[in-house]
mmCIF file with all atom_site columns, C-alpha atoms in Angstrom:
data_model
loop_
_atom_site.group_PDB
_atom_site.id
_atom_site.type_symbol
_atom_site.label_atom_id
_atom_site.label_alt_id
_atom_site.label_comp_id
_atom_site.label_asym_id
_atom_site.label_entity_id
_atom_site.label_seq_id
_atom_site.pdbx_PDB_ins_code
_atom_site.Cartn_x
_atom_site.Cartn_y
_atom_site.Cartn_z
_atom_site.occupancy
_atom_site.B_iso_or_equiv
_atom_site.pdbx_formal_charge
_atom_site.auth_seq_id
_atom_site.auth_comp_id
_atom_site.auth_asym_id
_atom_site.auth_atom_id
_atom_site.pdbx_PDB_model_num
ATOM 1   C CA . MET S 1 1   ? 89.499  101.560 70.735  1.00 64.00 ? 1   MET S CA 1
ATOM 2   C CA . PRO S 1 2   ? 88.086  100.961 74.262  1.00 74.00 ? 2   PRO S CA 1
ATOM 3   C CA . ALA S 1 3   ? 87.266  103.459 76.614  1.00 85.00 ? 3   ALA S CA 1
ATOM 4   C CA . PRO S 1 4   ? 90.038  104.660 78.853  1.00 93.00 ? 4   PRO S CA 1
ATOM 5   C CA . ARG S 1 5   ? 89.334  104.175 82.858  1.00 96.00 ? 5   ARG S CA 1
ATOM 6   C CA . PHE S 1 6   ? 90.133  107.006 85.426  1.00 97.00 ? 6   PHE S CA 1
ATOM 7   C CA . LEU S 1 7   ? 90.332  106.919 89.142  1.00 97.00 ? 7   LEU S CA 1
ATOM 8   C CA . ASP S 1 8   ? 90.613  109.516 91.920  1.00 97.00 ? 8   ASP S CA 1
ATOM 9   C CA . ILE S 1 9   ? 91.442  109.045 95.145  1.00 97.00 ? 9   ILE S CA 1
ATOM 10  C CA . GLU S 1 10  ? 90.360  111.166 98.243  1.00 96.00 ? 10  GLU S CA 1
ATOM 11  C CA . TYR S 1 11  ? 93.054  111.264 100.971 1.00 96.00 ? 11  TYR S CA 1
ATOM 12  C CA . CYS S 1 12  ? 93.882  112.239 104.545 1.00 94.00 ? 12  CYS S CA 1
ATOM 13  C CA . GLN S 1 13  ? 96.995  114.106 104.459 1.00 92.00 ? 13  GLN S CA 1
ATOM 14  C CA . THR S 1 14  ? 98.536  115.421 107.917 1.00 88.00 ? 14  THR S CA 1
ATOM 15  C CA . ASP S 1 15  ? 102.356 115.872 109.224 1.00 87.00 ? 15  ASP S CA 1
ATOM 16  C CA . ASP S 1 16  ? 101.559 112.182 111.059 1.00 82.00 ? 16  ASP S CA 1
ATOM 17  C CA . VAL S 1 17  ? 99.924  110.685 107.870 1.00 91.00 ? 17  VAL S CA 1
ATOM 18  C CA . LEU S 1 18  ? 98.638  109.860 104.484 1.00 94.00 ? 18  LEU S CA 1
ATOM 19  C CA . PHE S 1 19  ? 96.343  107.555 103.522 1.00 96.00 ? 19  PHE S CA 1
ATOM 20  C CA . PRO S 1 20  ? 93.393  106.848 101.202 1.00 97.00 ? 20  PRO S CA 1
ATOM 21  C CA . VAL S 1 21  ? 89.984  107.630 102.294 1.00 97.00 ? 21  VAL S CA 1
ATOM 22  C CA . ALA S 1 22  ? 87.747  107.638 99.260  1.00 97.00 ? 22  ALA S CA 1
ATOM 23  C CA . MET S 1 23  ? 87.991  106.611 95.486  1.00 98.00 ? 23  MET S CA 1
ATOM 24  C CA . ALA S 1 24  ? 86.205  106.344 92.147  1.00 98.00 ? 24  ALA S CA 1
ATOM 25  C CA . TRP S 1 25  ? 86.918  104.566 89.231  1.00 98.00 ? 25  TRP S CA 1
ATOM 26  C CA . SER S 1 26  ? 85.554  104.256 85.860  1.00 97.00 ? 26  SER S CA 1
ATOM 27  C CA . LEU S 1 27  ? 84.265  101.221 84.092  1.00 95.00 ? 27  LEU S CA 1
ATOM 28  C CA . GLU S 1 28  ? 84.385  100.244 80.421  1.00 89.00 ? 28  GLU S CA 1
ATOM 29  C CA . ASP S 1 29  ? 81.325  101.282 79.562  1.00 86.00 ? 29  ASP S CA 1
ATOM 30  C CA . GLY S 1 30  ? 81.996  105.141 81.371  1.00 82.00 ? 30  GLY S CA 1
ATOM 31  C CA . GLN S 1 31  ? 79.906  104.006 83.964  1.00 91.00 ? 31  GLN S CA 1
ATOM 32  C CA . MET S 1 32  ? 82.101  104.700 87.622  1.00 96.00 ? 32  MET S CA 1
ATOM 33  C CA . LYS S 1 33  ? 82.014  103.278 91.136  1.00 97.00 ? 33  LYS S CA 1
ATOM 34  C CA . THR S 1 34  ? 82.965  105.084 94.401  1.00 97.00 ? 34  THR S CA 1
ATOM 35  C CA . VAL S 1 35  ? 83.287  103.722 97.542  1.00 98.00 ? 35  VAL S CA 1
ATOM 36  C CA . VAL S 1 36  ? 84.624  105.414 101.143 1.00 98.00 ? 36  VAL S CA 1
ATOM 37  C CA . ILE S 1 37  ? 87.418  103.095 102.492 1.00 98.00 ? 37  ILE S CA 1
ATOM 38  C CA . ALA S 1 38  ? 87.976  101.347 105.576 1.00 98.00 ? 38  ALA S CA 1
ATOM 39  C CA . PRO S 1 39  ? 91.899  102.534 106.786 1.00 96.00 ? 39  PRO S CA 1
ATOM 40  C CA . ALA S 1 40  ? 94.271  100.136 107.897 1.00 96.00 ? 40  ALA S CA 1
ATOM 41  C CA . ASP S 1 41  ? 95.098  99.822  111.226 1.00 93.00 ? 41  ASP S CA 1
ATOM 42  C CA . GLU S 1 42  ? 98.822  100.241 110.526 1.00 94.00 ? 42  GLU S CA 1
ATOM 43  C CA . TRP S 1 43  ? 98.015  104.007 108.696 1.00 95.00 ? 43  TRP S CA 1
ATOM 44  C CA . ILE S 1 44  ? 97.292  105.057 111.752 1.00 92.00 ? 44  ILE S CA 1
ATOM 45  C CA . PRO S 1 45  ? 99.330  105.869 114.648 1.00 85.00 ? 45  PRO S CA 1
ATOM 46  C CA . GLU S 1 46  ? 98.254  105.944 117.766 1.00 86.00 ? 46  GLU S CA 1
ATOM 47  C CA . ASP S 1 47  ? 97.357  109.750 118.622 1.00 83.00 ? 47  ASP S CA 1
ATOM 48  C CA . ALA S 1 48  ? 97.586  110.913 115.433 1.00 80.00 ? 48  ALA S CA 1
ATOM 49  C CA . ASP S 1 49  ? 96.531  114.335 114.021 1.00 82.00 ? 49  ASP S CA 1
ATOM 50  C CA . LEU S 1 50  ? 94.018  113.352 111.581 1.00 87.00 ? 50  LEU S CA 1
ATOM 51  C CA . GLY S 1 51  ? 92.830  116.908 110.662 1.00 84.00 ? 51  GLY S CA 1
ATOM 52  C CA . ASP S 1 52  ? 88.874  116.986 109.761 1.00 88.00 ? 52  ASP S CA 1
ATOM 53  C CA . ILE S 1 53  ? 88.950  112.863 109.124 1.00 90.00 ? 53  ILE S CA 1
ATOM 54  C CA . ASP S 1 54  ? 86.171  111.462 111.082 1.00 93.00 ? 54  ASP S CA 1
ATOM 55  C CA . LEU S 1 55  ? 88.000  107.681 111.813 1.00 92.00 ? 55  LEU S CA 1
ATOM 56  C CA . LEU S 1 56  ? 84.874  106.306 113.138 1.00 94.00 ? 56  LEU S CA 1
ATOM 57  C CA . TYR S 1 57  ? 82.708  107.034 109.958 1.00 96.00 ? 57  TYR S CA 1
ATOM 58  C CA . LEU S 1 58  ? 85.709  105.581 107.905 1.00 96.00 ? 58  LEU S CA 1
ATOM 59  C CA . GLU S 1 59  ? 85.654  102.350 110.156 1.00 95.00 ? 59  GLU S CA 1
ATOM 60  C CA . GLU S 1 60  ? 82.148  101.729 110.122 1.00 96.00 ? 60  GLU S CA 1
ATOM 61  C CA . GLN S 1 61  ? 81.234  102.883 106.753 1.00 97.00 ? 61  GLN S CA 1
ATOM 62  C CA . GLY S 1 62  ? 84.416  102.057 104.466 1.00 97.00 ? 62  GLY S CA 1
ATOM 63  C CA . VAL S 1 63  ? 84.929  99.251  102.380 1.00 98.00 ? 63  VAL S CA 1
ATOM 64  C CA . PRO S 1 64  ? 87.420  96.757  103.658 1.00 98.00 ? 64  PRO S CA 1
ATOM 65  C CA . LEU S 1 65  ? 90.647  97.167  101.881 1.00 98.00 ? 65  LEU S CA 1
ATOM 66  C CA . ILE S 1 66  ? 90.691  93.072  100.571 1.00 98.00 ? 66  ILE S CA 1
ATOM 67  C CA . GLU S 1 67  ? 86.882  93.848  99.273  1.00 98.00 ? 67  GLU S CA 1
ATOM 68  C CA . LEU S 1 68  ? 88.250  96.825  97.347  1.00 98.00 ? 68  LEU S CA 1
ATOM 69  C CA . ALA S 1 69  ? 91.709  95.323  96.100  1.00 98.00 ? 69  ALA S CA 1
ATOM 70  C CA . GLN S 1 70  ? 89.532  92.268  95.088  1.00 98.00 ? 70  GLN S CA 1
ATOM 71  C CA . GLU S 1 71  ? 86.931  94.425  93.292  1.00 97.00 ? 71  GLU S CA 1
ATOM 72  C CA . LEU S 1 72  ? 90.208  96.688  91.727  1.00 98.00 ? 72  LEU S CA 1
ATOM 73  C CA . HIS S 1 73  ? 91.301  93.392  90.425  1.00 97.00 ? 73  HIS S CA 1
ATOM 74  C CA . GLN S 1 74  ? 87.536  92.590  88.867  1.00 97.00 ? 74  GLN S CA 1
ATOM 75  C CA . ASP S 1 75  ? 87.154  96.209  87.337  1.00 97.00 ? 75  ASP S CA 1
ATOM 76  C CA . LEU S 1 76  ? 90.746  97.360  86.122  1.00 97.00 ? 76  LEU S CA 1
ATOM 77  C CA . PRO S 1 77  ? 92.655  94.154  85.339  1.00 96.00 ? 77  PRO S CA 1
ATOM 78  C CA . ASP S 1 78  ? 95.615  94.708  83.248  1.00 95.00 ? 78  ASP S CA 1
ATOM 79  C CA . GLN S 1 79  ? 94.469  98.368  82.329  1.00 94.00 ? 79  GLN S CA 1
ATOM 80  C CA . THR S 1 80  ? 96.416  102.095 82.215  1.00 96.00 ? 80  THR S CA 1
ATOM 81  C CA . VAL S 1 81  ? 94.003  103.874 84.619  1.00 97.00 ? 81  VAL S CA 1
ATOM 82  C CA . TYR S 1 82  ? 94.163  107.888 83.942  1.00 97.00 ? 82  TYR S CA 1
ATOM 83  C CA . VAL S 1 83  ? 94.884  109.898 86.914  1.00 97.00 ? 83  VAL S CA 1
ATOM 84  C CA . ASP S 1 84  ? 94.468  114.040 87.181  1.00 93.00 ? 84  ASP S CA 1
ATOM 85  C CA . GLY S 1 85  ? 98.015  113.841 88.441  1.00 90.00 ? 85  GLY S CA 1
ATOM 86  C CA . MET S 1 86  ? 97.284  116.360 90.888  1.00 87.00 ? 86  MET S CA 1
ATOM 87  C CA . ASP S 1 87  ? 97.411  113.562 93.837  1.00 89.00 ? 87  ASP S CA 1
ATOM 88  C CA . PRO S 1 88  ? 100.164 111.539 95.175  1.00 95.00 ? 88  PRO S CA 1
ATOM 89  C CA . ASP S 1 89  ? 98.082  108.562 93.356  1.00 94.00 ? 89  ASP S CA 1
ATOM 90  C CA . GLU S 1 90  ? 100.490 105.820 93.030  1.00 95.00 ? 90  GLU S CA 1
ATOM 91  C CA . ILE S 1 91  ? 101.737 105.830 96.690  1.00 97.00 ? 91  ILE S CA 1
ATOM 92  C CA . LEU S 1 92  ? 98.013  105.849 97.695  1.00 97.00 ? 92  LEU S CA 1
ATOM 93  C CA . VAL S 1 93  ? 97.165  102.632 95.179  1.00 97.00 ? 93  VAL S CA 1
ATOM 94  C CA . ASP S 1 94  ? 100.751 101.166 97.057  1.00 97.00 ? 94  ASP S CA 1
ATOM 95  C CA . LEU S 1 95  ? 99.394  101.790 100.542 1.00 97.00 ? 95  LEU S CA 1
ATOM 96  C CA . ILE S 1 96  ? 96.004  100.008 99.425  1.00 98.00 ? 96  ILE S CA 1
ATOM 97  C CA . PHE S 1 97  ? 97.908  97.084  97.906  1.00 98.00 ? 97  PHE S CA 1
ATOM 98  C CA . THR S 1 98  ? 100.227 96.236  100.167 1.00 97.00 ? 98  THR S CA 1
ATOM 99  C CA . ALA S 1 99  ? 98.476  96.304  102.987 1.00 97.00 ? 99  ALA S CA 1
ATOM 100 C CA . VAL S 1 100 ? 96.637  93.594  101.429 1.00 98.00 ? 100 VAL S CA 1
ATOM 101 C CA . SER S 1 101 ? 99.520  91.842  100.160 1.00 98.00 ? 101 SER S CA 1
ATOM 102 C CA . MET S 1 102 ? 98.740  92.073  96.553  1.00 97.00 ? 102 MET S CA 1
ATOM 103 C CA . ASP S 1 103 ? 99.894  93.751  93.339  1.00 97.00 ? 103 ASP S CA 1
ATOM 104 C CA . ALA S 1 104 ? 97.251  96.450  91.719  1.00 97.00 ? 104 ALA S CA 1
ATOM 105 C CA . PRO S 1 105 ? 96.060  95.308  88.849  1.00 97.00 ? 105 PRO S CA 1
ATOM 106 C CA . PHE S 1 106 ? 96.701  98.398  86.701  1.00 97.00 ? 106 PHE S CA 1
ATOM 107 C CA . GLU S 1 107 ? 99.380  100.918 86.121  1.00 97.00 ? 107 GLU S CA 1
ATOM 108 C CA . ILE S 1 108 ? 98.485  104.527 86.766  1.00 97.00 ? 108 ILE S CA 1
ATOM 109 C CA . ALA S 1 109 ? 99.562  106.880 84.109  1.00 96.00 ? 109 ALA S CA 1
ATOM 110 C CA . GLY S 1 110 ? 98.733  111.011 84.248  1.00 95.00 ? 110 GLY S CA 1
ATOM 111 C CA . ILE S 1 111 ? 95.611  112.191 82.174  1.00 95.00 ? 111 ILE S CA 1
ATOM 112 C CA . GLU S 1 112 ? 98.385  114.004 79.476  1.00 95.00 ? 112 GLU S CA 1
ATOM 113 C CA . GLU S 1 113 ? 99.604  110.529 78.378  1.00 95.00 ? 113 GLU S CA 1
ATOM 114 C CA . LEU S 1 114 ? 96.440  109.994 76.919  1.00 95.00 ? 114 LEU S CA 1
ATOM 115 C CA . ILE S 1 115 ? 95.337  113.443 75.661  1.00 94.00 ? 115 ILE S CA 1
ATOM 116 C CA . THR S 1 116 ? 98.538  114.578 74.097  1.00 93.00 ? 116 THR S CA 1
ATOM 117 C CA . THR S 1 117 ? 96.605  117.497 72.553  1.00 91.00 ? 117 THR S CA 1
ATOM 118 C CA . MET S 1 118 ? 96.997  120.149 74.915  1.00 91.00 ? 118 MET S CA 1
ATOM 119 C CA . PRO S 1 119 ? 99.797  120.917 77.447  1.00 93.00 ? 119 PRO S CA 1
ATOM 120 C CA . ARG S 1 120 ? 99.282  119.807 81.153  1.00 91.00 ? 120 ARG S CA 1
ATOM 121 C CA . GLU S 1 121 ? 98.130  123.026 82.620  1.00 93.00 ? 121 GLU S CA 1
ATOM 122 C CA . ASP S 1 122 ? 95.582  123.381 79.999  1.00 95.00 ? 122 ASP S CA 1
ATOM 123 C CA . LEU S 1 123 ? 94.496  119.844 80.924  1.00 94.00 ? 123 LEU S CA 1
ATOM 124 C CA . ASP S 1 124 ? 94.585  121.102 84.621  1.00 94.00 ? 124 ASP S CA 1
ATOM 125 C CA . ASP S 1 125 ? 92.587  124.038 83.627  1.00 95.00 ? 125 ASP S CA 1
ATOM 126 C CA . ARG S 1 126 ? 90.114  122.321 81.812  1.00 95.00 ? 126 ARG S CA 1
ATOM 127 C CA . ARG S 1 127 ? 89.441  119.940 84.735  1.00 94.00 ? 127 ARG S CA 1
ATOM 128 C CA . ARG S 1 128 ? 88.901  122.514 86.917  1.00 94.00 ? 128 ARG S CA 1
ATOM 129 C CA . GLN S 1 129 ? 86.558  124.679 84.639  1.00 96.00 ? 129 GLN S CA 1
ATOM 130 C CA . LEU S 1 130 ? 84.433  121.850 84.223  1.00 95.00 ? 130 LEU S CA 1
ATOM 131 C CA . LEU S 1 131 ? 84.202  121.155 87.958  1.00 95.00 ? 131 LEU S CA 1
ATOM 132 C CA . SER S 1 132 ? 82.921  124.755 88.634  1.00 96.00 ? 132 SER S CA 1
ATOM 133 C CA . ASP S 1 133 ? 80.988  124.722 85.721  1.00 95.00 ? 133 ASP S CA 1
ATOM 134 C CA . GLU S 1 134 ? 78.913  121.486 87.209  1.00 92.00 ? 134 GLU S CA 1
ATOM 135 C CA . GLY S 1 135 ? 78.907  122.676 90.516  1.00 94.00 ? 135 GLY S CA 1
ATOM 136 C CA . LEU S 1 136 ? 80.740  119.904 91.758  1.00 94.00 ? 136 LEU S CA 1
ATOM 137 C CA . GLU S 1 137 ? 83.353  119.726 94.801  1.00 94.00 ? 137 GLU S CA 1
ATOM 138 C CA . PRO S 1 138 ? 87.046  119.149 93.344  1.00 91.00 ? 138 PRO S CA 1
ATOM 139 C CA . GLN S 1 139 ? 87.539  116.911 96.341  1.00 90.00 ? 139 GLN S CA 1
ATOM 140 C CA . LEU S 1 140 ? 85.055  113.905 95.911  1.00 95.00 ? 140 LEU S CA 1
ATOM 141 C CA . PRO S 1 141 ? 86.773  111.537 93.504  1.00 96.00 ? 141 PRO S CA 1
ATOM 142 C CA . GLU S 1 142 ? 83.575  110.588 91.906  1.00 97.00 ? 142 GLU S CA 1
ATOM 143 C CA . ASN S 1 143 ? 83.855  114.500 90.423  1.00 96.00 ? 143 ASN S CA 1
ATOM 144 C CA . GLY S 1 144 ? 87.453  114.100 90.142  1.00 95.00 ? 144 GLY S CA 1
ATOM 145 C CA . VAL S 1 145 ? 86.632  111.359 87.754  1.00 96.00 ? 145 VAL S CA 1
ATOM 146 C CA . TYR S 1 146 ? 83.394  112.892 85.684  1.00 95.00 ? 146 TYR S CA 1
ATOM 147 C CA . ALA S 1 147 ? 85.378  115.614 84.899  1.00 95.00 ? 147 ALA S CA 1
ATOM 148 C CA . LEU S 1 148 ? 88.263  113.244 83.364  1.00 95.00 ? 148 LEU S CA 1
ATOM 149 C CA . LEU S 1 149 ? 85.733  111.202 81.800  1.00 94.00 ? 149 LEU S CA 1
ATOM 150 C CA . LEU S 1 150 ? 83.912  114.400 80.159  1.00 93.00 ? 150 LEU S CA 1
ATOM 151 C CA . ILE S 1 151 ? 87.472  115.594 79.029  1.00 94.00 ? 151 ILE S CA 1
ATOM 152 C CA . ALA S 1 152 ? 88.511  112.431 77.434  1.00 93.00 ? 152 ALA S CA 1
ATOM 153 C CA . ARG S 1 153 ? 84.626  112.805 75.521  1.00 91.00 ? 153 ARG S CA 1
ATOM 154 C CA . GLU S 1 154 ? 85.328  116.315 74.795  1.00 92.00 ? 154 GLU S CA 1
ATOM 155 C CA . GLU S 1 155 ? 88.839  114.407 72.982  1.00 92.00 ? 155 GLU S CA 1
ATOM 156 C CA . GLY S 1 156 ? 86.460  112.173 70.955  1.00 89.00 ? 156 GLY S CA 1
ATOM 157 C CA . LEU S 1 157 ? 87.724  108.808 73.191  1.00 88.00 ? 157 LEU S CA 1
ATOM 158 C CA . PHE S 1 158 ? 84.487  107.148 73.520  1.00 79.00 ? 158 PHE S CA 1
ATOM 159 C CA . ASP S 1 159 ? 82.248  106.433 71.043  1.00 68.00 ? 159 ASP S CA 1
ATOM 160 C CA . GLN S 1 160 ? 79.429  108.497 70.293  1.00 58.00 ? 160 GLN S CA 1
ATOM 161 C CA . THR S 1 161 ? 76.494  106.651 70.265  1.00 49.00 ? 161 THR S CA 1
#
């Protein structure tokens, strides 16, 4: 059985905007990629309140959307990608691929569709506990993916080598 793939997205959400700012996803071998995302111009209205988001940092350090879309097509073709379900992941993925006029190469499903041995609330509690035990900041997408990888490993979904 191939290793499950996971994805987590950090995003900016205010009364004015909703857009992704960083993303992490796992690969077939359990490794992880993480990127800061350069926002599309149409995502940010003039004089929008972006809270504590540093737009200049995103524009200078972020990966252009076309490059991100191409990398996701390369890494996650025809995959089901599991998310924690805590964020508007499907909306954020749609924003990315709509901005570059491409279709997402993967389907998004909640972690509860992969791990059916415990209720959704228990999965959420376990994820939070792992983040706390490991001293990881929950808002960083790589930490969210890492916690999901740990849960999947605990549930025997990876070959133990």
